[in-house]
Amino acid sequence: MAQAETKKKQRDDYGFHLEYRTRWSDNDMYGHMNNSIYYFLFDSIVNTYLIQHCSLKPPTSSLIGLVVHSHCDYFGPISFPAVVDLGLRVVKLGKSSVNYEIGVFERGAEEVRAVGGFIHVFVDRQNNRPTAEGMNEDLRSALEKLLLKVISKI
């Protein structure tokens, strides 16, 4: 997706939301939130959704999600003591993989500050390989609720 289009993202583009209150330690020496914190936030919103809506139990679930790709485009800084609103949606859902997109918004500002995401491949906990069945039905149906609906242009 072109960066100009990505920069137009709005909170309503995302189906699941999570709030994060920045900490003093999130800032780097330049006075804004360090890039590593964005990835921490991506992991937090995805796993919150998986635990709350997909019946995932990280210590015991037979399937686990391995991150095979991640990225982030930055459009504006965020600094302590800002409150961050995170938005989550699913861009693509495969047999055993899911491509997430996360929007990062600063409370009180309309413009998206960053858009990133990652790809999870769900694998068997014992051998770290995808199963023949792929994702279980609980996981798939909950992720489908966040699936980006593409309207074709005629």
PDB file of C-alpha atoms in Angstrom:
ATOM      1  CA  MET A   1       0.000   0.000   0.000  1.00  0.00           C
ATOM      2  CA  ALA A   2       1.293   3.450  -0.866  1.00  0.00           C
ATOM      3  CA  GLN A   3       2.519   5.451   2.091  1.00  0.00           C
ATOM      4  CA  ALA A   4       0.154   8.328   1.236  1.00  0.00           C
ATOM      5  CA  GLU A   5      -2.826   5.952   1.615  1.00  0.00           C
ATOM      6  CA  THR A   6      -1.411   4.439   4.796  1.00  0.00           C
ATOM      7  CA  LYS A   7      -1.051   7.901   6.308  1.00  0.00           C
ATOM      8  CA  LYS A   8      -4.825   8.455   5.848  1.00  0.00           C
ATOM      9  CA  LYS A   9      -5.786   5.665   8.274  1.00  0.00           C
ATOM     10  CA  GLN A  10      -8.417   6.529  10.874  1.00  0.00           C
ATOM     11  CA  ARG A  11      -9.506   4.885  14.112  1.00  0.00           C
ATOM     12  CA  ASP A  12     -12.704   3.627  12.438  1.00  0.00           C
ATOM     13  CA  ASP A  13     -10.612   1.548  10.029  1.00  0.00           C
ATOM     14  CA  TYR A  14      -9.911  -0.875  12.880  1.00  0.00           C
ATOM     15  CA  GLY A  15     -12.278  -3.313  14.585  1.00  0.00           C
ATOM     16  CA  PHE A  16     -10.503  -3.796  17.928  1.00  0.00           C
ATOM     17  CA  HIS A  17      -9.002  -1.065  20.112  1.00  0.00           C
ATOM     18  CA  LEU A  18      -6.666  -0.966  23.094  1.00  0.00           C
ATOM     19  CA  GLU A  19      -5.410   1.956  25.176  1.00  0.00           C
ATOM     20  CA  TYR A  20      -1.803   2.349  26.279  1.00  0.00           C
ATOM     21  CA  ARG A  21      -0.521   4.979  28.706  1.00  0.00           C
ATOM     22  CA  THR A  22       3.041   5.865  27.812  1.00  0.00           C
ATOM     23  CA  ARG A  23       5.737   5.686  30.480  1.00  0.00           C
ATOM     24  CA  TRP A  24       8.725   7.965  31.010  1.00  0.00           C
ATOM     25  CA  SER A  25      10.971   5.030  30.091  1.00  0.00           C
ATOM     26  CA  ASP A  26       9.264   4.719  26.667  1.00  0.00           C
ATOM     27  CA  ASN A  27      11.023   7.906  25.527  1.00  0.00           C
ATOM     28  CA  ASP A  28      14.436   7.691  23.904  1.00  0.00           C
ATOM     29  CA  MET A  29      17.213  10.263  24.136  1.00  0.00           C
ATOM     30  CA  TYR A  30      15.450  12.364  21.473  1.00  0.00           C
ATOM     31  CA  GLY A  31      12.366  12.796  23.648  1.00  0.00           C
ATOM     32  CA  HIS A  32       9.941  10.590  21.726  1.00  0.00           C
ATOM     33  CA  MET A  33       8.758   7.021  22.030  1.00  0.00           C
ATOM     34  CA  ASN A  34      11.495   4.617  20.963  1.00  0.00           C
ATOM     35  CA  ASN A  35      10.802   2.474  17.894  1.00  0.00           C
ATOM     36  CA  SER A  36      11.138  -0.741  19.932  1.00  0.00           C
ATOM     37  CA  ILE A  37       8.101   0.320  22.003  1.00  0.00           C
ATOM     38  CA  TYR A  38       5.924   0.325  18.890  1.00  0.00           C
ATOM     39  CA  TYR A  39       6.687  -3.381  18.387  1.00  0.00           C
ATOM     40  CA  PHE A  40       5.912  -4.021  22.055  1.00  0.00           C
ATOM     41  CA  LEU A  41       2.529  -2.339  21.478  1.00  0.00           C
ATOM     42  CA  PHE A  42       1.860  -4.378  18.324  1.00  0.00           C
ATOM     43  CA  ASP A  43       2.517  -7.579  20.242  1.00  0.00           C
ATOM     44  CA  SER A  44       0.321  -6.388  23.119  1.00  0.00           C
ATOM     45  CA  ILE A  45      -2.791  -5.566  21.074  1.00  0.00           C
ATOM     46  CA  VAL A  46      -2.576  -8.749  18.985  1.00  0.00           C
ATOM     47  CA  ASN A  47      -2.103 -11.026  21.990  1.00  0.00           C
ATOM     48  CA  THR A  48      -4.810  -9.225  23.967  1.00  0.00           C
ATOM     49  CA  TYR A  49      -7.229  -9.941  21.117  1.00  0.00           C
ATOM     50  CA  LEU A  50      -6.081 -13.560  20.774  1.00  0.00           C
ATOM     51  CA  ILE A  51      -6.509 -14.202  24.511  1.00  0.00           C
ATOM     52  CA  GLN A  52      -9.806 -12.336  24.941  1.00  0.00           C
ATOM     53  CA  HIS A  53     -11.554 -13.333  21.693  1.00  0.00           C
ATOM     54  CA  CYS A  54      -9.818 -16.381  20.186  1.00  0.00           C
ATOM     55  CA  SER A  55      -9.548 -18.697  23.211  1.00  0.00           C
ATOM     56  CA  LEU A  56      -5.740 -18.566  23.051  1.00  0.00           C
ATOM     57  CA  LYS A  57      -4.016 -19.648  26.251  1.00  0.00           C
ATOM     58  CA  PRO A  58      -0.302 -18.937  25.642  1.00  0.00           C
ATOM     59  CA  PRO A  59       1.133 -21.358  28.231  1.00  0.00           C
ATOM     60  CA  THR A  60      -1.031 -24.319  27.180  1.00  0.00           C
ATOM     61  CA  SER A  61      -2.612 -23.862  23.727  1.00  0.00           C
ATOM     62  CA  SER A  62      -1.649 -26.570  21.239  1.00  0.00           C
ATOM     63  CA  LEU A  63      -1.209 -23.924  18.519  1.00  0.00           C
ATOM     64  CA  ILE A  64       1.165 -20.991  18.967  1.00  0.00           C
ATOM     65  CA  GLY A  65       1.722 -17.985  16.725  1.00  0.00           C
ATOM     66  CA  LEU A  66       5.241 -17.374  15.415  1.00  0.00           C
ATOM     67  CA  VAL A  67       6.052 -13.970  13.947  1.00  0.00           C
ATOM     68  CA  VAL A  68       7.610 -14.404  10.500  1.00  0.00           C
ATOM     69  CA  HIS A  69       7.521 -10.781   9.316  1.00  0.00           C
ATOM     70  CA  SER A  70       7.046  -7.335  10.881  1.00  0.00           C
ATOM     71  CA  HIS A  71       7.127  -3.725   9.732  1.00  0.00           C
ATOM     72  CA  CYS A  72       6.255  -0.184  10.788  1.00  0.00           C
ATOM     73  CA  ASP A  73       5.803   3.131   8.980  1.00  0.00           C
ATOM     74  CA  TYR A  74       6.217   6.200  11.215  1.00  0.00           C
ATOM     75  CA  PHE A  75       4.372   9.443  10.477  1.00  0.00           C
ATOM     76  CA  GLY A  76       4.686  11.502  13.667  1.00  0.00           C
ATOM     77  CA  PRO A  77       6.238  11.306  17.124  1.00  0.00           C
ATOM     78  CA  ILE A  78       4.578  10.325  20.382  1.00  0.00           C
ATOM     79  CA  SER A  79       6.078  11.271  23.750  1.00  0.00           C
ATOM     80  CA  PHE A  80       5.404  10.670  27.432  1.00  0.00           C
ATOM     81  CA  PRO A  81       2.876  11.388  28.966  1.00  0.00           C
ATOM     82  CA  ALA A  82       0.666  10.738  25.932  1.00  0.00           C
ATOM     83  CA  VAL A  83      -2.119   8.178  25.882  1.00  0.00           C
ATOM     84  CA  VAL A  84      -2.016   5.979  22.801  1.00  0.00           C
ATOM     85  CA  ASP A  85      -5.030   4.411  21.112  1.00  0.00           C
ATOM     86  CA  LEU A  86      -4.160   1.261  19.176  1.00  0.00           C
ATOM     87  CA  GLY A  87      -6.366  -0.208  16.463  1.00  0.00           C
ATOM     88  CA  LEU A  88      -6.184  -3.762  15.094  1.00  0.00           C
ATOM     89  CA  ARG A  89      -7.492  -5.358  11.929  1.00  0.00           C
ATOM     90  CA  VAL A  90      -6.725  -8.432   9.838  1.00  0.00           C
ATOM     91  CA  VAL A  91      -5.540  -7.725   6.301  1.00  0.00           C
ATOM     92  CA  LYS A  92      -5.280 -11.332   5.117  1.00  0.00           C
ATOM     93  CA  LEU A  93      -6.242 -14.670   6.638  1.00  0.00           C
ATOM     94  CA  GLY A  94      -4.686 -17.870   5.332  1.00  0.00           C
ATOM     95  CA  LYS A  95      -4.989 -21.505   6.366  1.00  0.00           C
ATOM     96  CA  SER A  96      -2.408 -21.171   9.145  1.00  0.00           C
ATOM     97  CA  SER A  97      -1.294 -17.550   8.834  1.00  0.00           C
ATOM     98  CA  VAL A  98      -2.717 -14.124   9.576  1.00  0.00           C
ATOM     99  CA  ASN A  99      -1.504 -10.701   8.480  1.00  0.00           C
ATOM    100  CA  TYR A 100      -2.340  -8.030  11.091  1.00  0.00           C
ATOM    101  CA  GLU A 101      -2.336  -4.257  10.696  1.00  0.00           C
ATOM    102  CA  ILE A 102      -2.062  -1.952  13.696  1.00  0.00           C
ATOM    103  CA  GLY A 103      -2.768   1.772  13.708  1.00  0.00           C
ATOM    104  CA  VAL A 104      -1.156   3.908  16.416  1.00  0.00           C
ATOM    105  CA  PHE A 105      -2.998   7.108  17.346  1.00  0.00           C
ATOM    106  CA  GLU A 106      -2.221   9.686  20.006  1.00  0.00           C
ATOM    107  CA  ARG A 107      -5.251  10.554  22.134  1.00  0.00           C
ATOM    108  CA  GLY A 108      -6.545  13.963  21.117  1.00  0.00           C
ATOM    109  CA  ALA A 109      -5.035  13.887  17.623  1.00  0.00           C
ATOM    110  CA  GLU A 110      -6.780  12.644  14.485  1.00  0.00           C
ATOM    111  CA  GLU A 111      -3.707  11.812  12.418  1.00  0.00           C
ATOM    112  CA  VAL A 112      -2.268   8.328  12.614  1.00  0.00           C
ATOM    113  CA  ARG A 113       1.233   8.397  14.127  1.00  0.00           C
ATOM    114  CA  ALA A 114       2.326   4.984  12.865  1.00  0.00           C
ATOM    115  CA  VAL A 115       0.943   2.005  10.966  1.00  0.00           C
ATOM    116  CA  GLY A 116       2.596  -1.350  11.275  1.00  0.00           C
ATOM    117  CA  GLY A 117       1.919  -4.979  11.544  1.00  0.00           C
ATOM    118  CA  PHE A 118       3.174  -8.489  11.426  1.00  0.00           C
ATOM    119  CA  ILE A 119       2.412 -11.937  10.142  1.00  0.00           C
ATOM    120  CA  HIS A 120       1.735 -14.809  12.517  1.00  0.00           C
ATOM    121  CA  VAL A 121       1.996 -18.408  11.374  1.00  0.00           C
ATOM    122  CA  PHE A 122       0.147 -20.692  13.771  1.00  0.00           C
ATOM    123  CA  VAL A 123       2.100 -23.870  14.372  1.00  0.00           C
ATOM    124  CA  ASP A 124       1.965 -26.955  16.553  1.00  0.00           C
ATOM    125  CA  ARG A 125       3.587 -26.172  19.903  1.00  0.00           C
ATOM    126  CA  GLN A 126       5.549 -29.453  19.883  1.00  0.00           C
ATOM    127  CA  ASN A 127       7.254 -29.263  16.480  1.00  0.00           C
ATOM    128  CA  ASN A 128       6.885 -25.604  15.399  1.00  0.00           C
ATOM    129  CA  ARG A 129       5.307 -26.693  12.099  1.00  0.00           C
ATOM    130  CA  PRO A 130       1.886 -25.740  10.705  1.00  0.00           C
ATOM    131  CA  THR A 131      -0.715 -28.474  11.099  1.00  0.00           C
ATOM    132  CA  ALA A 132      -2.558 -30.056   8.169  1.00  0.00           C
ATOM    133  CA  GLU A 133      -5.822 -28.553   9.495  1.00  0.00           C
ATOM    134  CA  GLY A 134      -4.396 -25.064   9.927  1.00  0.00           C
ATOM    135  CA  MET A 135      -6.061 -22.824  12.517  1.00  0.00           C
ATOM    136  CA  ASN A 136      -8.821 -24.184  14.718  1.00  0.00           C
ATOM    137  CA  GLU A 137     -12.369 -22.870  14.239  1.00  0.00           C
ATOM    138  CA  ASP A 138     -12.391 -20.640  17.380  1.00  0.00           C
ATOM    139  CA  LEU A 139      -9.261 -18.872  16.235  1.00  0.00           C
ATOM    140  CA  ARG A 140     -10.340 -18.523  12.606  1.00  0.00           C
ATOM    141  CA  SER A 141     -13.873 -17.264  13.307  1.00  0.00           C
ATOM    142  CA  ALA A 142     -12.664 -14.631  15.793  1.00  0.00           C
ATOM    143  CA  LEU A 143      -9.968 -13.409  13.385  1.00  0.00           C
ATOM    144  CA  GLU A 144     -12.516 -13.224  10.551  1.00  0.00           C
ATOM    145  CA  LYS A 145     -14.387 -10.590  12.582  1.00  0.00           C
ATOM    146  CA  LEU A 146     -11.410  -8.263  12.086  1.00  0.00           C
ATOM    147  CA  LEU A 147     -10.863  -9.140   8.437  1.00  0.00           C
ATOM    148  CA  LEU A 148     -10.585  -6.140   6.143  1.00  0.00           C
ATOM    149  CA  LYS A 149     -13.498  -6.104   3.748  1.00  0.00           C
ATOM    150  CA  VAL A 150     -12.400  -5.040   0.297  1.00  0.00           C
ATOM    151  CA  ILE A 151     -15.077  -3.476  -1.886  1.00  0.00           C
ATOM    152  CA  SER A 152     -14.317  -4.025  -5.545  1.00  0.00           C
ATOM    153  CA  LYS A 153     -14.593  -1.071  -7.906  1.00  0.00           C
ATOM    154  CA  ILE A 154     -16.470  -1.689 -11.135  1.00  0.00           C
TER     155      ILE A 154
END
